[in-house]
Amino acid sequence: MPHPRVLVVTSCTGEKCAKPENQLTLADFKDPEQLQRREAELAEFVCAAGKMYTGMQHLRLMEGVQLLRQSLGQDAVDVAILSAGYGLVEENRAIAPYEVTFNGMKGYEVDSWAQHLNVHEALEQAVQGYDLIFLLLGDNYLRAIKLPVETKPNQTIIALTSQGSAKLVKGLSAKTFVLPLTNQDAQKYSYGLVGLKGFLFKRFAETASKDSDWLPKVYQTPELFTETLVQAIAQLELALPEVVAQPKPAKASKAKTAKTLEVEDEDVEDSEFLPIPEVPAAANLHLGMQYFIPEWDDHVDPGYDFLNNRLTPGRDPYADEVYAHQIYPTPNYDGILVSKVVVDSSKKKRARVEIVGIHNFIRFPGKVMGDCGAFGYIKEDVPPYNTTEILDYYQNLGFDFGVSIDHLIVGPFAQPGIRERRYELTKRNAQDFLKKHQMGGYTFTPIGVAQGWSPETYAEAVKDNISMGYDYIALGGLARATSKEIISILAEIRPHLTDKTRLHLFGVARINAIPVFRHLGVTSFDSASPLRRAWLGSGANYHTLTSKMYTAARIPPVDSHGVRIKRLLEAGVSDQDTLRGMEQSALKALREFDAGTLGLEATLEALLTYDELLELPRDGKVDPIDQAKRRVKHERMYRDLLQDKPWKNCNCVICEEIGVEVIIFRGNDRNRRRGFHNTYVFYKRFQELLRQLKDPLTNGSQPSTDNLAPLVAPDGVV
Ligand SMILES: [Zn+2]
């Protein structure tokens, strides 16, 4: 299914962005005419409900909502706020500041005021059409909604409540999970109980935006939400900030960059090249094509002890670790894209980059492109940066390319009225950027951004950028567009390109579209998709030059307090010693298989014996049907993996050095190395394609994909 649609229902908070003396009171809300008059008096303080509240719960919650929207799309999640003044309002409803709360009302007062505001009916109406509903309500607010409301068995509700109010969540047809929070939980985070709910939702959103399987999983098995709590505690208990900042594949919980957000939709590689239209090649064809990889702390421990699963003792997670380009004899990309949000992800990091410069920081002598990460401020009316500040930032940190400040025109921001403003703003910024770049004697290469909402507007923007004097232009907002849409935009742009114009495509790497993109004038693109697929999704974790993809064998560690193992133990699926025995047998079997001393069937059995038990329990019990399904699916994927032994056919330094460890799904040091290998494969295929494309073109014939080697090998599964 597509991502479950999410609704978050939250309480209004006392802290608001404006607190005028004459704010609305309960009496105002009781009289509609008076309310209207009083709202007019407060006109200057009126704002969208989503922006009105400044309490902890609300701020953290909205940060989480923002993350989900960035990674899954603007309409992935909606917010409804239970206001004690206005009743249940949606996020965009304009409201005036008021001084009314359900807290402190007596039980019967809550009931009668909530009835007056039609809270119960409004909620019943609001939840329709949503798959996954979060209730983040304080005690009296929970009382005000008067559960149950009508829901369906295919809906899922997760309620974060105090222990005392957990009993109010009852009688729902939807699959329901209540997570009662204690004051102890709250104190752990120095949040009040109220703030904790928003904090946990944000944590959840961080994981969901990193791992595209997470949201559907929690929708299916809402109990999994507790992992968020457990992870948050685990993170808190890790004293070292570096360790917290260390990304953990698949279960990481930290903010994402725009770039990493963009990769998820381009996952499916089609089995055939997209045709090249019969138009002349772009004038810039001779400039070739380059691949940039977006960077977010993608490094590993060079001394990791695979046999004993141990990190180098006492290592510094930044200074002692290595990037992919430090492992491979030559980099598997032509350049690296670093977003400002990544540099600013911690004060410590920003300070380090400022001292040593961006090249030294990522230890990469090649080209480094910088951008602002427009997804990070997509909801703001205007970007939170000014041109001079950004010019200085690129220059001082030593970027080779710097991208002008743009504003995305996607989703709800592509509506008439908004899109024109953003279009003009992006254009003005590009103009300003280039002018100040020239006057200020900056030495990096400026890149002007073109945003648009149609082939014509994109083409117009590119034309404008060229006449301003840019010879490097980047197209934004297309990471989620289909290849067909991108092709029609490029076709419109192509005639305007000069033989000097370079054209970058943000967030798009589709191997089957490379010939047509190149023909139509794209000279560079970026994507982290090959890297991230090593740990996202289940069927395509290990890539090969034939384009066939394999799963990685899941052998999670029993002793590192993983949440899955913990839940299995709690549900009594097995005991720790037995699981540890199975884990060790699986590792041993796979290594012996690799060495040729154990047969395929015995190896498969060892893997599946452990794997089968990894099916998560529901309501404390493992569903035997789910377990059987898992076994069938994994048996097929693992058998394929063992039959083909793809790790033995790869000549990259990682596969040569760590061998079978690369296909074990387990921890950063294996998973990220597998991602490095995938990037190596992607880059090799990309370069081979470029080589093949060159030949027919030099013959002067109409370029076509007919002359290319097939994208998929005969037995390839894409
Ligand atoms: Zn390899």
PDB file of N, CA, C and O and ligand atoms in Angstrom, residues 328 542-543 646-647 649-656 662 673-674 676-678 680-681, ligand 1:
ATOM      1  N   TYR A 328      38.039   3.180  -1.215  1.00  0.00           N
ATOM      2  CA  TYR A 328      38.223   2.786  -2.622  1.00  0.00           C
ATOM      3  C   TYR A 328      39.426   3.523  -3.217  1.00  0.00           C
ATOM      4  O   TYR A 328      39.702   4.657  -2.837  1.00  0.00           O
ATOM      5  N   TYR A 542      21.642  -5.581  -1.837  1.00  0.00           N
ATOM      6  CA  TYR A 542      22.989  -5.744  -2.408  1.00  0.00           C
ATOM      7  C   TYR A 542      22.871  -5.697  -3.931  1.00  0.00           C
ATOM      8  O   TYR A 542      22.165  -6.523  -4.531  1.00  0.00           O
ATOM      9  N   HIS A 543      23.516  -4.751  -4.564  1.00  0.00           N
ATOM     10  CA  HIS A 543      23.380  -4.548  -6.000  1.00  0.00           C
ATOM     11  C   HIS A 543      24.551  -5.190  -6.755  1.00  0.00           C
ATOM     12  O   HIS A 543      25.616  -5.394  -6.187  1.00  0.00           O
ATOM     13  N   PRO A 646      26.752 -13.628  -4.798  1.00  0.00           N
ATOM     14  CA  PRO A 646      27.195 -12.446  -5.553  1.00  0.00           C
ATOM     15  C   PRO A 646      28.417 -11.750  -4.941  1.00  0.00           C
ATOM     16  O   PRO A 646      29.198 -11.132  -5.664  1.00  0.00           O
ATOM     17  N   TRP A 647      28.597 -11.855  -3.620  1.00  0.00           N
ATOM     18  CA  TRP A 647      29.737 -11.188  -2.986  1.00  0.00           C
ATOM     19  C   TRP A 647      31.064 -11.745  -3.485  1.00  0.00           C
ATOM     20  O   TRP A 647      32.087 -11.099  -3.400  1.00  0.00           O
ATOM     21  N   ASN A 649      31.628 -12.505  -6.576  1.00  0.00           N
ATOM     22  CA  ASN A 649      31.878 -12.044  -7.940  1.00  0.00           C
ATOM     23  C   ASN A 649      32.228 -10.573  -8.012  1.00  0.00           C
ATOM     24  O   ASN A 649      32.457 -10.046  -9.086  1.00  0.00           O
ATOM     25  N   CYS A 650      32.214  -9.905  -6.873  1.00  0.00           N
ATOM     26  CA  CYS A 650      32.490  -8.473  -6.919  1.00  0.00           C
ATOM     27  C   CYS A 650      33.960  -8.218  -6.612  1.00  0.00           C
ATOM     28  O   CYS A 650      34.503  -8.739  -5.640  1.00  0.00           O
ATOM     29  N   ASN A 651      34.572  -7.391  -7.459  1.00  0.00           N
ATOM     30  CA  ASN A 651      35.995  -7.100  -7.269  1.00  0.00           C
ATOM     31  C   ASN A 651      36.233  -5.830  -6.483  1.00  0.00           C
ATOM     32  O   ASN A 651      37.357  -5.347  -6.421  1.00  0.00           O
ATOM     33  N   CYS A 652      35.195  -5.265  -5.910  1.00  0.00           N
ATOM     34  CA  CYS A 652      35.438  -4.000  -5.211  1.00  0.00           C
ATOM     35  C   CYS A 652      36.195  -4.281  -3.913  1.00  0.00           C
ATOM     36  O   CYS A 652      36.167  -5.394  -3.388  1.00  0.00           O
ATOM     37  N   VAL A 653      36.891  -3.276  -3.422  1.00  0.00           N
ATOM     38  CA  VAL A 653      37.790  -3.509  -2.279  1.00  0.00           C
ATOM     39  C   VAL A 653      37.031  -3.978  -1.040  1.00  0.00           C
ATOM     40  O   VAL A 653      37.556  -4.738  -0.238  1.00  0.00           O
ATOM     41  N   ILE A 654      35.814  -3.538  -0.911  1.00  0.00           N
ATOM     42  CA  ILE A 654      35.055  -3.947   0.281  1.00  0.00           C
ATOM     43  C   ILE A 654      34.708  -5.430   0.210  1.00  0.00           C
ATOM     44  O   ILE A 654      34.963  -6.191   1.148  1.00  0.00           O
ATOM     45  N   CYS A 655      34.162  -5.873  -0.912  1.00  0.00           N
ATOM     46  CA  CYS A 655      33.803  -7.289  -1.031  1.00  0.00           C
ATOM     47  C   CYS A 655      35.052  -8.163  -0.979  1.00  0.00           C
ATOM     48  O   CYS A 655      35.024  -9.250  -0.402  1.00  0.00           O
ATOM     49  N   GLU A 656      36.136  -7.677  -1.567  1.00  0.00           N
ATOM     50  CA  GLU A 656      37.364  -8.469  -1.521  1.00  0.00           C
ATOM     51  C   GLU A 656      37.882  -8.578  -0.095  1.00  0.00           C
ATOM     52  O   GLU A 656      38.396  -9.607   0.308  1.00  0.00           O
ATOM     53  N   VAL A 662      29.728  -8.698   3.979  1.00  0.00           N
ATOM     54  CA  VAL A 662      29.057  -7.576   3.309  1.00  0.00           C
ATOM     55  C   VAL A 662      27.571  -7.865   3.088  1.00  0.00           C
ATOM     56  O   VAL A 662      26.761  -6.929   2.996  1.00  0.00           O
ATOM     57  N   ARG A 673      28.910  -0.376   4.680  1.00  0.00           N
ATOM     58  CA  ARG A 673      29.873  -0.871   3.692  1.00  0.00           C
ATOM     59  C   ARG A 673      29.138  -1.450   2.483  1.00  0.00           C
ATOM     60  O   ARG A 673      29.567  -1.295   1.352  1.00  0.00           O
ATOM     61  N   ARG A 674      28.044  -2.138   2.752  1.00  0.00           N
ATOM     62  CA  ARG A 674      27.258  -2.662   1.631  1.00  0.00           C
ATOM     63  C   ARG A 674      26.726  -1.502   0.784  1.00  0.00           C
ATOM     64  O   ARG A 674      26.683  -1.586  -0.441  1.00  0.00           O
ATOM     65  N   PHE A 676      28.271   1.337   0.387  1.00  0.00           N
ATOM     66  CA  PHE A 676      29.435   1.807  -0.385  1.00  0.00           C
ATOM     67  C   PHE A 676      29.617   0.931  -1.623  1.00  0.00           C
ATOM     68  O   PHE A 676      29.908   1.407  -2.712  1.00  0.00           O
ATOM     69  N   HIS A 677      29.468  -0.384  -1.406  1.00  0.00           N
ATOM     70  CA  HIS A 677      29.570  -1.318  -2.533  1.00  0.00           C
ATOM     71  C   HIS A 677      28.504  -0.980  -3.581  1.00  0.00           C
ATOM     72  O   HIS A 677      28.787  -0.937  -4.777  1.00  0.00           O
ATOM     73  N   ASN A 678      27.259  -0.726  -3.137  1.00  0.00           N
ATOM     74  CA  ASN A 678      26.186  -0.395  -4.082  1.00  0.00           C
ATOM     75  C   ASN A 678      26.522   0.875  -4.872  1.00  0.00           C
ATOM     76  O   ASN A 678      26.224   0.976  -6.059  1.00  0.00           O
ATOM     77  N   TYR A 680      29.494   1.900  -5.549  1.00  0.00           N
ATOM     78  CA  TYR A 680      30.529   1.470  -6.498  1.00  0.00           C
ATOM     79  C   TYR A 680      29.884   0.856  -7.743  1.00  0.00           C
ATOM     80  O   TYR A 680      30.228   1.185  -8.881  1.00  0.00           O
ATOM     81  N   VAL A 681      28.897  -0.024  -7.516  1.00  0.00           N
ATOM     82  CA  VAL A 681      28.206  -0.681  -8.634  1.00  0.00           C
ATOM     83  C   VAL A 681      27.467   0.358  -9.485  1.00  0.00           C
ATOM     84  O   VAL A 681      27.566   0.362 -10.715  1.00  0.00           O
TER      85      VAL A 681
HETATM   86 ZN    ZN B   1      31.578  -5.063  -3.853  1.00  0.00          ZN
END
